Each structure stands twice: as structure tokens, then as C-alpha cells.
Coordinates of C-alpha atoms in Angstrom, one line a residue:
X1 CA 9.6 38.0 -8.3
X2 CA 10.8 34.5 -8.2
X3 CA 11.4 32.4 -5.5
X4 CA 12.3 29.3 -7.9
X5 CA 14.7 29.7 -11.1
X6 CA 14.0 26.5 -12.7
X7 CA 10.0 26.6 -12.4
X8 CA 10.1 30.4 -13.0
X9 CA 11.8 29.5 -16.5
X10 CA 10.1 26.7 -17.6
X11 CA 7.1 29.2 -16.8
X12 CA 8.8 32.2 -18.7
X13 CA 9.5 29.7 -21.3
X14 CA 5.9 29.0 -22.4
X15 CA 5.3 32.5 -21.9
X16 CA 7.6 33.4 -24.7
X17 CA 6.2 30.7 -26.5
X18 CA 2.9 31.5 -26.1
X19 CA 1.6 27.9 -25.9
X20 CA -1.2 27.8 -24.3
X21 CA -1.9 24.6 -24.3
X22 CA 0.6 24.0 -21.8
X23 CA 0.0 26.8 -19.0
X24 CA -3.3 25.5 -19.5
X25 CA -2.0 21.9 -18.3
X26 CA 0.5 23.3 -15.4
X27 CA -2.5 26.2 -14.5
X28 CA -5.6 25.0 -15.6
X29 CA -6.2 23.0 -11.8
X30 CA -5.1 22.9 -8.8
X31 CA -3.9 19.3 -7.8
X32 CA -6.3 17.7 -5.5
X33 CA -6.3 16.3 -1.9
X34 CA -7.9 13.3 -1.4
X35 CA -6.8 10.6 1.0
X36 CA -4.1 9.6 0.0
X37 CA -3.0 13.2 0.3
X38 CA -1.1 14.4 -2.7
X39 CA 0.2 12.3 -6.1
X40 CA 1.4 14.2 -9.4
X41 CA 4.7 14.7 -11.2
X42 CA 6.8 17.4 -10.1
X43 CA 7.5 20.5 -12.2
X44 CA 6.1 23.9 -12.3
X45 CA 2.2 25.0 -11.8
X46 CA -0.5 24.5 -9.6
X47 CA -0.8 21.0 -11.0
X48 CA 2.6 20.1 -9.6
X49 CA 4.8 18.9 -6.6
X50 CA 6.6 22.0 -6.3
X51 CA 8.1 24.4 -4.0
X52 CA 5.4 26.3 -4.2
X53 CA 2.2 23.7 -3.5
X54 CA 4.2 22.1 -0.9
X55 CA 3.9 25.1 0.8
X56 CA 0.6 25.9 0.5
X57 CA -0.7 22.4 0.9
X58 CA 1.4 22.7 4.5
X59 CA 0.0 26.0 5.4
X60 CA -3.4 24.1 4.6
X61 CA -2.5 21.6 6.7
X62 CA -0.5 22.6 9.5
X63 CA -4.5 25.5 10.0
X64 CA -6.1 22.4 10.5
X65 CA -4.7 21.0 12.7
X66 CA -4.4 23.7 14.8
X67 CA -7.7 23.8 14.9
X68 CA -8.0 19.7 15.3
X69 CA -5.3 20.1 18.9
X70 CA -4.8 22.7 21.1
X71 CA -1.9 21.3 22.4
X72 CA -0.1 21.2 18.8
X73 CA 2.3 22.9 20.4
X74 CA 3.2 20.7 22.7
X75 CA 3.5 17.5 20.8
X76 CA 3.9 18.2 17.3
X77 CA 4.5 16.7 14.4
X78 CA 6.4 14.3 12.0
X79 CA 8.1 14.5 8.3
X80 CA 10.4 12.2 6.5
X81 CA 11.4 11.8 3.1
X82 CA 12.6 9.0 0.0
X83 CA 15.4 10.2 -2.4
X84 CA 12.8 11.2 -4.9
X85 CA 15.1 14.0 -7.6
X86 CA 13.1 16.5 -10.3
X87 CA 15.9 17.9 -12.1
X88 CA 15.0 20.6 -14.7
X89 CA 12.9 21.5 -11.1
X90 CA 14.8 21.1 -8.5
X91 CA 12.4 19.3 -6.7
X92 CA 12.9 16.5 -4.2
X93 CA 11.2 14.7 -1.6
X94 CA 14.6 16.4 0.8
X95 CA 13.5 19.5 -0.1
X96 CA 9.7 19.3 0.1
X97 CA 10.5 18.0 3.5
X98 CA 12.3 21.2 4.5
X99 CA 9.9 23.8 3.2
X100 CA 6.5 21.6 4.9
X101 CA 9.2 21.9 8.3
X102 CA 9.6 25.4 8.0
X103 CA 5.8 26.0 7.7
X104 CA 4.9 24.3 10.5
X105 CA 7.7 25.4 12.7
X106 CA 6.7 29.1 11.8
X107 CA 3.9 28.7 12.9
X108 CA 5.5 27.5 16.8
X109 CA 4.8 23.3 16.4
X110 CA 8.0 21.1 16.6
X111 CA 9.1 18.9 14.6
X112 CA 10.5 16.1 14.2
X113 CA 12.2 16.5 11.0
X114 CA 14.4 13.3 9.5
X115 CA 17.9 13.6 9.3
X116 CA 18.4 11.0 6.4
X117 CA 15.8 9.1 3.3
X118 CA 14.2 6.5 5.3
X119 CA 10.9 4.3 5.0
X120 CA 7.5 5.3 5.0
X121 CA 6.4 3.1 7.7
X122 CA 8.5 4.8 9.9
X123 CA 6.1 7.9 9.8
X124 CA 3.3 6.4 10.7
X125 CA 5.3 4.3 14.0
X126 CA 6.8 7.5 14.8
X127 CA 3.8 9.3 15.4
X128 CA 2.3 6.3 17.5
X129 CA 5.6 6.4 19.3
X130 CA 6.3 9.9 20.1
X131 CA 2.4 10.5 20.4
X132 CA 2.6 13.0 18.3
X133 CA -0.4 15.0 15.9
X134 CA 0.4 14.2 12.5
X135 CA 2.9 12.8 10.6
X136 CA 4.1 13.5 6.5
X137 CA 5.7 11.4 4.1
X138 CA 7.2 12.7 0.9
X139 CA 7.4 9.8 -1.4
X140 CA 5.7 9.1 -4.5
X141 CA 5.9 5.1 -3.4
X142 CA 6.0 3.1 -6.5
X143 CA 5.3 5.2 -9.6
X144 CA 7.1 6.8 -12.0
X145 CA 9.9 8.4 -11.6
X146 CA 9.1 12.4 -12.3
X147 CA 6.4 11.7 -9.6
X148 CA 5.9 12.6 -6.5
X149 CA 3.2 12.8 -3.1
X150 CA 2.7 14.0 0.0
X151 CA 1.2 11.4 2.4
X152 CA -0.2 12.2 5.8
X153 CA -0.5 10.3 9.1
X154 CA -3.0 11.3 11.6
X155 CA -2.5 10.8 15.1
X156 CA -4.0 7.1 15.7
X157 CA -0.7 6.6 12.9
X158 CA -2.8 5.5 10.9
X159 CA -3.3 7.4 7.5
X160 CA -6.4 9.7 6.9
X161 CA -10.1 9.0 5.6
X162 CA -12.9 11.0 5.1
X163 CA -13.0 13.9 6.0
X164 CA -9.8 15.1 7.4
X165 CA -9.3 14.8 3.6
X166 CA -11.4 17.7 3.1
X167 CA -11.3 19.7 5.9
X168 CA -7.8 19.9 4.6
X169 CA -8.3 20.6 1.0
X170 CA -10.6 23.5 2.8
X171 CA -7.8 24.6 4.8
X172 CA -5.3 24.9 1.7
X173 CA -7.8 26.6 -0.1
X174 CA -8.4 29.1 2.6
X175 CA -3.9 29.9 3.2
X176 CA -2.6 29.7 -0.5
X177 CA -0.6 33.1 -0.3
X178 CA 2.8 32.2 1.0
X179 CA 3.7 33.0 4.5
X180 CA 6.2 35.3 5.5
X181 CA 9.9 33.4 5.1
X182 CA 7.7 30.6 3.9
X183 CA 10.7 29.8 1.2
X184 CA 13.4 30.7 3.7
X185 CA 14.5 27.3 5.0
X186 CA 17.9 27.5 6.5
X187 CA 15.9 29.3 9.6
X188 CA 14.9 25.7 11.0
X189 CA 18.4 24.2 11.1
X190 CA 18.6 26.9 14.1
X191 CA 15.6 26.6 15.8
X192 CA 15.0 24.8 18.9
X193 CA 11.7 23.8 17.4
X194 CA 13.7 21.0 14.9
X195 CA 14.5 17.6 16.1
X196 CA 15.6 14.6 14.6
X197 CA 14.3 11.2 15.2
X198 CA 16.5 9.5 13.2
X199 CA 18.8 7.7 15.9
X200 CA 16.1 7.3 18.2
X201 CA 13.4 5.6 16.1
X202 CA 16.7 3.1 14.1
X203 CA 16.8 1.5 17.9
X204 CA 13.7 1.6 19.3
X205 CA 11.5 0.0 15.3
X206 CA 13.8 -2.2 14.9
X207 CA 13.4 -3.1 18.9
X208 CA 10.0 -3.6 18.6
X209 CA 9.6 -5.9 15.2
X210 CA 11.8 -8.1 17.6
X211 CA 8.8 -8.8 19.5
X212 CA 7.9 -10.9 16.0
X213 CA 11.0 -13.4 15.4
X214 CA 9.8 -16.2 17.3
X215 CA 13.2 -18.6 16.0
X216 CA 16.4 -16.5 16.7
X217 CA 18.6 -20.3 17.2
X218 CA 17.3 -21.0 13.7
X219 CA 17.8 -17.9 11.8
X220 CA 21.7 -18.0 13.5
X221 CA 22.2 -22.0 12.6
X222 CA 19.9 -21.6 8.9
X223 CA 22.0 -22.4 5.9
X224 CA 18.9 -20.2 3.8
X225 CA 20.3 -17.3 1.6
X226 CA 18.5 -14.8 0.7
X227 CA 19.0 -11.5 -2.2
X228 CA 17.0 -8.2 -1.3
X229 CA 16.7 -6.0 -4.2
X230 CA 15.5 -2.0 -2.7
X231 CA 14.7 -0.9 -6.5
X232 CA 17.0 2.1 -6.5
X233 CA 15.1 3.1 -3.5
X234 CA 15.9 3.5 0.2
X235 CA 14.9 -0.5 1.7
X236 CA 18.7 -1.1 1.6
X237 CA 20.2 0.0 4.8
X238 CA 16.7 -0.5 6.7
X239 CA 16.4 -4.5 5.8
X240 CA 19.5 -5.3 6.5
X241 CA 19.2 -4.3 9.7
X242 CA 16.6 -5.9 10.0
X243 CA 17.9 -8.8 9.7
X244 CA 20.6 -8.0 11.7
X245 CA 17.4 -7.7 14.5
X246 CA 16.2 -10.9 14.3
X247 CA 19.6 -12.8 14.1
X248 CA 20.2 -13.6 10.7
X249 CA 23.0 -13.1 8.5
X250 CA 22.8 -10.7 6.0
X251 CA 20.6 -10.5 2.5
X252 CA 22.7 -10.3 -0.6
X253 CA 22.0 -6.9 -1.7
X254 CA 21.6 -6.0 -5.7
X255 CA 24.7 -4.2 -6.8
X256 CA 22.5 -2.2 -9.1
X257 CA 19.7 -1.3 -7.6
X258 CA 20.9 -0.9 -3.7
X259 CA 22.1 2.5 -3.4
X260 CA 19.2 5.3 -3.9
X261 CA 18.7 7.2 -7.4
X262 CA 16.3 9.3 -8.4
X263 CA 16.0 8.0 -11.6
X264 CA 15.9 4.0 -11.5
X265 CA 18.0 3.2 -14.7
X266 CA 18.0 -0.3 -14.3
X267 CA 14.0 -0.7 -13.8
X268 CA 11.2 0.6 -16.8
X269 CA 8.6 0.7 -13.4
X270 CA 10.1 0.7 -9.9
X271 CA 7.4 -1.0 -9.0
X272 CA 7.8 -5.1 -7.5
X273 CA 3.9 -5.7 -8.3
X274 CA 4.9 -6.0 -11.8
X275 CA 6.9 -9.2 -11.7
X276 CA 10.0 -10.7 -13.2
X277 CA 11.2 -8.0 -15.6
X278 CA 11.5 -5.5 -11.9
X279 CA 14.0 -9.3 -10.9
X280 CA 15.9 -10.0 -13.9
X281 CA 18.8 -8.0 -11.9
X282 CA 18.8 -10.3 -8.7
X283 CA 17.6 -12.8 -10.7
X284 CA 20.8 -13.2 -11.5
X285 CA 22.6 -12.2 -8.1
X286 CA 21.0 -15.2 -6.4
X287 CA 21.8 -18.2 -9.2
X288 CA 25.4 -16.4 -9.4
X289 CA 25.4 -16.6 -5.1
X290 CA 23.2 -20.2 -4.7
X291 CA 20.4 -18.4 -3.2
X292 CA 16.2 -19.5 -3.9
X293 CA 14.6 -16.8 -2.3
X294 CA 14.3 -13.2 -3.4
X295 CA 12.8 -10.3 -1.3
X296 CA 12.1 -6.8 -3.2
X297 CA 10.6 -4.0 -1.9
X298 CA 9.3 -1.1 -3.3
X299 CA 11.4 2.5 -3.8
X300 CA 9.5 3.5 -0.8
X301 CA 10.4 0.4 1.0
X302 CA 6.0 -0.5 2.5
X303 CA 5.8 -3.5 -0.4
X304 CA 6.7 -6.6 -0.6
X305 CA 7.5 -8.7 -3.4
X306 CA 8.8 -12.6 -2.8
X307 CA 10.2 -15.3 -5.2
X308 CA 11.1 -18.6 -4.8
X309 CA 13.8 -21.0 -7.1
X310 CA 11.8 -24.5 -8.0
X311 CA 12.8 -27.6 -7.6
X312 CA 12.1 -27.3 -11.9
X313 CA 15.1 -24.2 -11.6
X314 CA 12.4 -21.8 -12.4
X315 CA 11.3 -19.4 -10.2
X316 CA 7.8 -18.9 -8.6
X317 CA 6.6 -15.1 -7.9
X318 CA 4.5 -15.1 -5.1
X319 CA 1.4 -13.3 -5.7
X320 CA 0.5 -10.7 -2.8
X321 CA -2.8 -13.2 -1.9
X322 CA 0.0 -16.2 -1.8
X323 CA 1.7 -14.1 0.4
X324 CA -0.3 -13.2 2.9
X325 CA -1.8 -16.7 3.3
X326 CA 1.7 -18.3 4.3
X327 CA 2.0 -15.3 5.9
X328 CA -1.0 -15.1 7.8
X329 CA -0.8 -19.0 8.3
X330 CA 2.7 -18.0 10.0
X331 CA 2.0 -15.3 12.6
X332 CA -0.9 -17.2 13.5
X333 CA 1.0 -20.3 13.5
X334 CA 3.4 -18.9 16.1
X335 CA 0.8 -16.8 18.0
X336 CA -0.9 -19.5 19.3
X337 CA 2.8 -21.7 19.7
X338 CA 5.0 -19.2 21.5
X339 CA 3.1 -16.3 22.1
X340 CA 3.1 -14.3 26.0
X341 CA -0.2 -12.9 25.2
X342 CA -2.1 -14.0 27.3
X343 CA -5.9 -13.2 25.6
X344 CA -8.2 -15.5 24.6
X345 CA -8.3 -16.2 20.7
X346 CA -11.6 -14.9 20.8
X347 CA -9.6 -11.1 21.5
X348 CA -7.6 -12.1 17.8
X349 CA -8.2 -10.3 14.8
X350 CA -6.5 -10.1 11.1
X351 CA -8.0 -7.9 8.7
X352 CA -7.8 -7.7 4.6
X353 CA -9.2 -5.7 2.0
X354 CA -12.4 -6.6 0.3
X355 CA -10.8 -7.1 -3.0
X356 CA -7.6 -8.9 -1.4
X357 CA -8.6 -13.3 -0.8
X358 CA -11.1 -14.4 1.3
X359 CA -8.5 -17.1 2.6
X360 CA -7.6 -15.4 5.9
X361 CA -11.6 -15.8 6.2
X362 CA -11.1 -19.8 5.9
X363 CA -8.6 -19.9 8.4
X364 CA -9.9 -17.6 11.3
X365 CA -13.4 -19.9 10.8
X366 CA -11.5 -22.8 11.7
X367 CA -8.8 -22.1 14.2
X368 CA -11.2 -19.5 15.8
X369 CA -10.6 -15.9 15.4
X370 CA -11.8 -13.6 14.1
X371 CA -11.4 -12.4 10.3
X372 CA -12.8 -8.3 9.1
X373 CA -12.6 -7.6 5.6
X374 CA -12.7 -3.5 5.0
X375 CA -12.6 -1.0 1.6
X376 CA -9.9 -1.3 -0.1
X377 CA -6.6 0.1 1.0
X378 CA -4.4 0.4 3.9
X379 CA -5.7 3.6 5.1
X380 CA -9.0 1.6 6.3
X381 CA -6.6 -1.5 7.7
X382 CA -5.3 1.2 9.4
X383 CA -7.5 2.7 11.4
X384 CA -9.8 -0.2 11.8
X385 CA -6.4 -2.0 13.8
X386 CA -6.9 0.7 15.4
X387 CA -10.3 0.8 16.9
X388 CA -10.5 -2.9 17.4
X389 CA -6.6 -2.5 19.7
X390 CA -8.5 0.6 21.7
X391 CA -10.9 -1.9 22.5
X392 CA -8.1 -4.7 23.7
X393 CA -8.8 -6.7 20.8
X394 CA -4.8 -8.0 19.2
X395 CA -4.7 -7.9 15.9
X396 CA -2.3 -10.4 14.1
X397 CA -1.8 -9.4 10.8
X398 CA -3.4 -7.6 8.0
X399 CA -2.6 -7.4 4.6
X400 CA -4.1 -6.5 0.8
X401 CA -3.6 -8.1 -2.2
X402 CA -1.2 -5.3 -3.7
X403 CA 1.8 -6.5 -2.1
X404 CA 0.8 -4.7 0.8
X405 CA 1.4 -6.4 5.1
X406 CA 2.0 -4.8 8.4
X407 CA 3.0 -8.0 10.3
X408 CA 4.1 -5.4 13.3
X409 CA 1.1 -3.4 15.3
X410 CA 3.4 -0.9 16.3
X411 CA 3.9 0.4 12.6
X412 CA -0.7 0.9 11.7
X413 CA 0.1 0.6 7.5
X414 CA 2.0 -1.0 5.1
X415 CA 5.7 -2.3 6.3
X416 CA 8.0 -3.5 3.8
X417 CA 11.2 -4.0 6.4
X418 CA 9.1 -6.2 8.8
X419 CA 7.2 -8.2 5.9
X420 CA 10.8 -9.4 4.6
X421 CA 12.7 -10.4 7.7
X422 CA 9.2 -12.1 8.5
X423 CA 9.2 -14.1 5.4
X424 CA 13.4 -15.0 5.9
X425 CA 12.5 -16.3 9.1
X426 CA 9.3 -18.4 7.9
X427 CA 11.4 -19.4 5.5
X428 CA 14.4 -20.5 7.2
X429 CA 11.9 -22.5 10.0
X430 CA 10.3 -24.4 7.0
X431 CA 14.1 -25.5 5.6
X432 CA 14.9 -26.6 9.2
X433 CA 11.4 -29.1 8.1
X434 CA 12.2 -29.3 4.4
X435 CA 9.9 -27.8 3.3
X436 CA 9.8 -24.8 0.3
X437 CA 7.4 -21.5 1.0
X438 CA 5.8 -23.5 -2.4
X439 CA 5.1 -26.5 -0.3
X440 CA 3.9 -24.7 2.4
X441 CA 1.6 -22.4 0.6
X442 CA -0.1 -25.9 -0.7
X443 CA -0.2 -27.4 2.8
X444 CA -2.5 -24.2 4.0
X445 CA -4.0 -24.4 0.6
X446 CA -5.3 -28.3 1.9
X447 CA -5.5 -27.7 5.1
X448 CA -7.9 -24.3 4.8
X449 CA -9.4 -25.4 2.0
X450 CA -7.7 -23.8 -2.3
X451 CA -8.3 -20.2 -2.5
X452 CA -7.3 -19.2 -6.5
X453 CA -7.2 -15.2 -7.6
X454 CA -7.4 -13.7 -10.9
X455 CA -7.0 -10.2 -11.7
X456 CA -6.7 -7.9 -14.6
X457 CA -7.9 -4.7 -15.7
X458 CA -9.5 -3.0 -19.1
X459 CA -8.3 0.3 -19.6
X460 CA -10.9 3.2 -20.3
X461 CA -10.3 7.1 -20.8
X462 CA -14.0 7.8 -21.2
X463 CA -15.6 8.2 -17.8
X464 CA -19.1 8.2 -19.7
X465 CA -18.1 5.0 -20.6
X466 CA -17.6 4.0 -17.6
X467 CA -20.7 4.9 -16.5
X468 CA -22.5 3.0 -18.5
X469 CA -20.9 0.4 -18.0
X470 CA -22.0 0.1 -14.5
X471 CA -25.6 1.4 -14.9
X472 CA -26.0 -1.8 -17.3
X473 CA -25.2 -3.2 -14.7
X474 CA -27.4 -2.0 -12.3
X475 CA -30.3 -1.9 -15.2
X476 CA -29.5 -5.7 -16.1
X477 CA -32.6 -6.7 -16.4
X478 CA -35.3 -3.5 -16.8
X479 CA -34.8 -1.0 -14.5
X480 CA -33.1 -1.4 -10.9
X481 CA -32.4 -5.1 -11.5
X482 CA -29.0 -6.9 -11.1
X483 CA -27.4 -9.8 -13.5
X484 CA -29.9 -12.8 -12.1
X485 CA -26.7 -15.2 -14.4
X486 CA -23.2 -14.4 -15.6
X487 CA -23.3 -16.8 -18.6
X488 CA -23.4 -19.9 -17.3
X489 CA -22.9 -19.2 -13.7
X490 CA -25.4 -18.3 -11.0
X491 CA -24.9 -15.6 -9.1
X492 CA -26.6 -15.9 -5.7
X493 CA -25.7 -12.5 -4.7
X494 CA -24.6 -9.0 -5.0
X495 CA -23.1 -6.0 -2.5
X496 CA -23.0 -2.5 -4.1
X497 CA -20.4 0.1 -2.3
X498 CA -21.7 2.8 -4.9
X499 CA -25.1 2.0 -4.0
X500 CA -25.3 0.9 -1.1
X501 CA -27.0 -2.4 -1.5
X502 CA -26.0 -5.3 -0.5
X503 CA -28.5 -8.3 -1.6
X504 CA -27.1 -10.6 1.6
X505 CA -27.5 -8.6 4.7
X506 CA -31.5 -8.5 6.4
X507 CA -32.2 -4.6 5.6
X508 CA -30.7 -5.3 2.5
X509 CA -28.3 -2.6 3.4
X510 CA -24.2 -2.7 3.6
X511 CA -22.1 -3.4 6.4
X512 CA -18.8 -1.3 5.0
X513 CA -18.9 2.2 4.2
X514 CA -19.8 3.2 1.1
X515 CA -18.7 6.3 -2.0
X516 CA -20.7 7.2 -4.5
X517 CA -18.1 9.1 -6.4
X518 CA -16.7 5.6 -7.2
X519 CA -18.0 2.8 -8.5
X520 CA -17.2 -1.0 -7.0
X521 CA -19.9 -3.8 -7.4
X522 CA -18.7 -7.5 -5.7
X523 CA -21.0 -10.4 -7.4
X524 CA -20.9 -14.1 -5.2
X525 CA -21.4 -16.6 -7.7
X526 CA -23.7 -20.5 -6.5
X527 CA -19.9 -22.7 -7.0
X528 CA -17.9 -20.4 -4.5
X529 CA -17.1 -17.1 -6.9
X530 CA -16.2 -14.2 -6.1
X531 CA -15.8 -11.4 -8.2
X532 CA -15.5 -7.6 -7.8
X533 CA -14.9 -4.4 -10.6
X534 CA -13.8 -1.5 -8.8
X535 CA -13.1 1.6 -10.9
X536 CA -9.6 3.0 -10.0
X537 CA -8.5 5.9 -7.8
X538 CA -5.9 7.1 -9.2
X539 CA -5.5 5.9 -13.3
X540 CA -8.5 5.6 -16.4
X541 CA -8.6 1.0 -14.4
X542 CA -11.5 -0.6 -14.6
X543 CA -10.1 -3.5 -12.0
X544 CA -11.4 -7.0 -11.8
X545 CA -10.5 -9.1 -8.9
X546 CA -11.9 -13.0 -8.9
X547 CA -11.4 -15.3 -6.5
X548 CA -13.3 -19.1 -6.2
X549 CA -13.0 -20.3 -2.3
X550 CA -13.3 -24.2 -2.6
X551 CA -14.0 -26.2 0.5
X552 CA -11.4 -28.7 2.5
X553 CA -10.7 -31.8 0.7
X554 CA -11.2 -30.3 -2.8
X555 CA -7.4 -30.6 -4.5
X556 CA -7.7 -30.7 -7.4
X557 CA -6.3 -27.9 -8.8
X558 CA -6.1 -27.5 -12.1
X559 CA -10.3 -28.2 -12.4
X560 CA -10.3 -25.1 -10.0
X561 CA -8.5 -22.8 -11.8
X562 CA -10.4 -24.1 -15.5
X563 CA -13.2 -23.5 -13.6
X564 CA -11.9 -20.0 -12.8
X565 CA -11.3 -18.9 -16.3
X566 CA -14.7 -20.2 -18.0
X567 CA -15.9 -17.6 -14.4
X568 CA -13.3 -14.7 -15.8
X569 CA -14.4 -15.4 -19.8
X570 CA -18.3 -15.2 -18.3
X571 CA -17.0 -12.2 -16.5
X572 CA -15.3 -10.2 -19.3
X573 CA -18.1 -11.2 -22.4
X574 CA -21.2 -10.1 -20.4
X575 CA -20.7 -8.0 -18.1
X576 CA -17.7 -5.8 -19.6
X577 CA -18.1 -6.2 -23.0
X578 CA -14.7 -5.1 -24.0
X579 CA -15.9 -5.0 -28.1
X580 CA -19.5 -2.7 -27.9
X581 CA -17.2 -0.4 -24.9
X582 CA -14.2 0.1 -26.8
X583 CA -12.3 -0.8 -23.9
X584 CA -8.2 -2.0 -24.4
X585 CA -6.6 -5.0 -22.3
X586 CA -4.3 -4.9 -19.9
X587 CA -1.0 -6.0 -22.1
X588 CA 1.5 -8.5 -20.6

């Protein structure tokens, strides 16, 4: 009784070899379903992404939705997929998406299944646009090529947050026996419950993002040239269409990377956050075609990296915080100058995550709109944005330092397609003022105060050491006392989102939600510095994010950089203690 001959063969082989270690790895523990859904390698066994685990996950999700929505059979769900595939186990995003669709359709639930690969933001867009109950995107974003994932959106168009992850997880446990015909995905092709939203979304999405297009005449005339890479992912066609929607000439596409390829043959990691290594081919094409700006999407096109050629001939790759500062400035300026939005500035909001730069806070203070920070991750920003919009507020922009930007209220998640074309319009506008992106970034800092950031991480494979390190910070000078200083830097405030303590609040209780399962402490320093130390949910890392926020008028950037470097060195030496804790440094 075998449904997938490829995974069956892998397991049979291991049994024949008596390879208990590998079998333990495949079958020892089930993949955990969290707020980010699933993310694991494709392969055999319950710890991997394969036909069976997709069927089981979707059965659980379907039952959970039935419990939460009495009109599920009227409204339905949307399912999208990227171009990932894994030859030796037969798994692919498309196959997983079809099996998921089959599961819902077998229970009488309408499914809007995209007939072709799409960017991740198209799924939350479709949930909102068609008022569906939920959305699923099969993607592992910028993970290594053997991985895949299953990302879930709720009816509000944002990624799920607790307690839905627990509820779905429990429902998966309760529905592990595959339902009749669970494997027979051919059944969906003749079902009246199957709909293809591809053509409709390709029309409507590009219509909706045009609400963020303010300088069509400049776009038509600009001589600025752009290079775009989709890094072997899904982005190529959609960024071309976005440029067309804004009346911009199409960007030059990196030919070796423009077509989807699940092997990602030209890059070590398909992650534009890695900076220059992923952009090598883009730099070469830009030099050849005389383009000054490079736009790079990750493989599922929900993130965006940007590089610009400087006067010196060097390429500058903007950090997520720098591009966040530019897009925040631009989107606010466009709203102020061109908006047909009659809402007062007091109803305007921008959001960013707590480990991202506080530059939006500085702009908001000076301009009079609201800034809010959320916990790390777009699930929090998407859900908060929806709450604010339901109260009649305008949420213009949200971003996180991991190169994620939400520039358009039609998508309550990060979207690298709209971010790419809005960046291109901003660059084209600035060119008419003889300004580069780098020059404008300096102008933003001159006006609102320099915000210098530095982030890195240590690798630690021993959870006990990580626990000990954070316990030490909470009992620094005796029991329940946090550090009063870090080297020569005086600590002026502490927020601990693991325990819920915040020294700056009158009742010493943190406002943001707390989570005992992950470590996160933020230190504020008397010199205007902020540093957050946190554990990663998906990797064996202790990350830190530091920032020095100077008031406007303090323009000695080199001095500020030196001060931040010294603060970071003190943080590593006194709070991380890498030698004592045997931590491994991030290797550049």
C-alpha cells in the first residue's frame, strides 16, 4: 500500500540497511505547526514536507476552519504555490497545493487555486479581495533549495497569530488518517468547486497598486535604468507587469536568474539579504547596460533588496532599515502632497517591528502622524494594521529590517513586487531633482536625526547555554536585577518581553505581548542607544540589533558610528561573553 513510490523507496531502503539513526530523524517527531505554518526539508517521514504530511496538515486546518466559520462552504479558501521542487522525494509546491485543494474540495469547500506560480503577497491579497475564510501559500521563501513551507492567512488577510496556531496544530493531531481519495488530486480538475483566480488577481492587484503611483509623467520620461533579479524565483513576470502599470520602461532582467529554477544554480543561498554574493550577476548586467539601480526579490517575491551605484563607481547595498527610512519618507511625502485622502494627519499610522530602526518614530514625531512598534514579524504588523484600518485609520506603511515592506493597504503582509515599483518611482522622481537614493537617505537623516544600526548574531547549539546567558542578564547584580551599565555605557531602561517587565512603564508592565517560549530583552542607553538581544525561532542563533538615534542637527556621522561600534563591542564582551559561553561568531 504505497501512495508515493519515491518516499516509499527511501524508507524501504533505510529499513533494509537497518539505519535506525536516519529513520529516527524521519519519523522521530512531527513537524511543528506554528504561527508561520510549516517550514522543513522535503523528504520522507513525518518530520518532512511530503504528500502525507501536507494531507494531514490540510485535514487539520480544514476541520479547524469548519469549527470557526459557519459559512466556510459559501466563502472558501485560496491556495497559491511557488516553483520549488524536490526530485528525489517527488515533492513540489504545485503538487502540495493540489493535494491541499483536493482535501478542501472533498469536504465541499470552494477552493481558489492559482493555476500557475505567484508571489506570496497574492494570497493575502486574494483573501481580502474575495472575502475568503483563509489562505495557504506553499513556499519556503528564501530558504535553502531542499526546503518547503506552508504559510497560513486568516480571513482578515494577515498571517495567523496565536491561538490559531495551537488550534490548528491540535486539529492536525486529531486528523492524521488520510480521508478517502486524499491522494487522488485529479478529482479536483472536474469539480465545480475549483476556481482559478489567476487572471482576475493579475488584473485587480495591478489596478490596486496604481493608487500608490503619483508621478506617471516622470515615470514615462525617466532615463533612469533599472536591473531586476528574481533569483530563480517567481518575481520576474510580476515586477515587469508592475513597471508597466506605473508607466515605467521595463527593468533589465538578469537572464541567468529570471526563470524559476528550484535548484537556484547561480547562488549559494537564494536570499538577497546576504547582500553582494547574491547580486554578482546583477552588478555585471548593470555595468553592461548602464543601469544605476538594482532591485532584487527573494524567490517568493515578498522581500526586496536595493543597490545603487555611487559616484565612486562602488555599489551600495541598502540595509532593510535604510530602505525603510527612504520608503517611509517617500510614502508620507506622497500622502501629504498628493493624497485625495481627506483623513486628518492624526488618523495616519506607520508601523515597524521592535528590532527595526526607529527612524519612522522620528519622522512621525516631527510630522505629527502616529508610529507604533509591534513584535518581530509581519504577522504582528499585518494584524495590527487591520485593527487600525477597521477603526478608520490610514496605515500608510510598515516595514521590518529583514527587507520586508508593506507599501500598499491592499496586501496586509510584506510585498516585494509593490515595493520594487514604488522604489523605482521614488528613484525616478529624485533623479529629476538630481538626487540619488543615497543622497536622499542622507537628507532624511539630516532632517529627522541620524539613525545608525548594526545587527549580527552568535551561533549556539546548546539551549542550556542560551538559557543561562539570559538568566545571567536577569540576575546580573544579585537576584532579579538587570545590568545598570554595559562597560562605560549607562543603561537607562529595560524591557524584557520574555517576562513582561518594562522599567519605563508606570506599572513596570510591558505593553507588547510577551512570550515565555522565546528570549527577548531590549536595553536603552543614556547616550540614545538601543540594543535588543533575542533568540531566533527557526535557527540556533542569538541575535542582536543595535541602533544609535541622534537628534536632528548632530551630523558627525563618523563619531556616531564610532560610538555605536564601541557600544556593540561592550554588548558582546559583557552581555554575550562569547569566550565563556563558547559562542560562534557570524562569519562574514
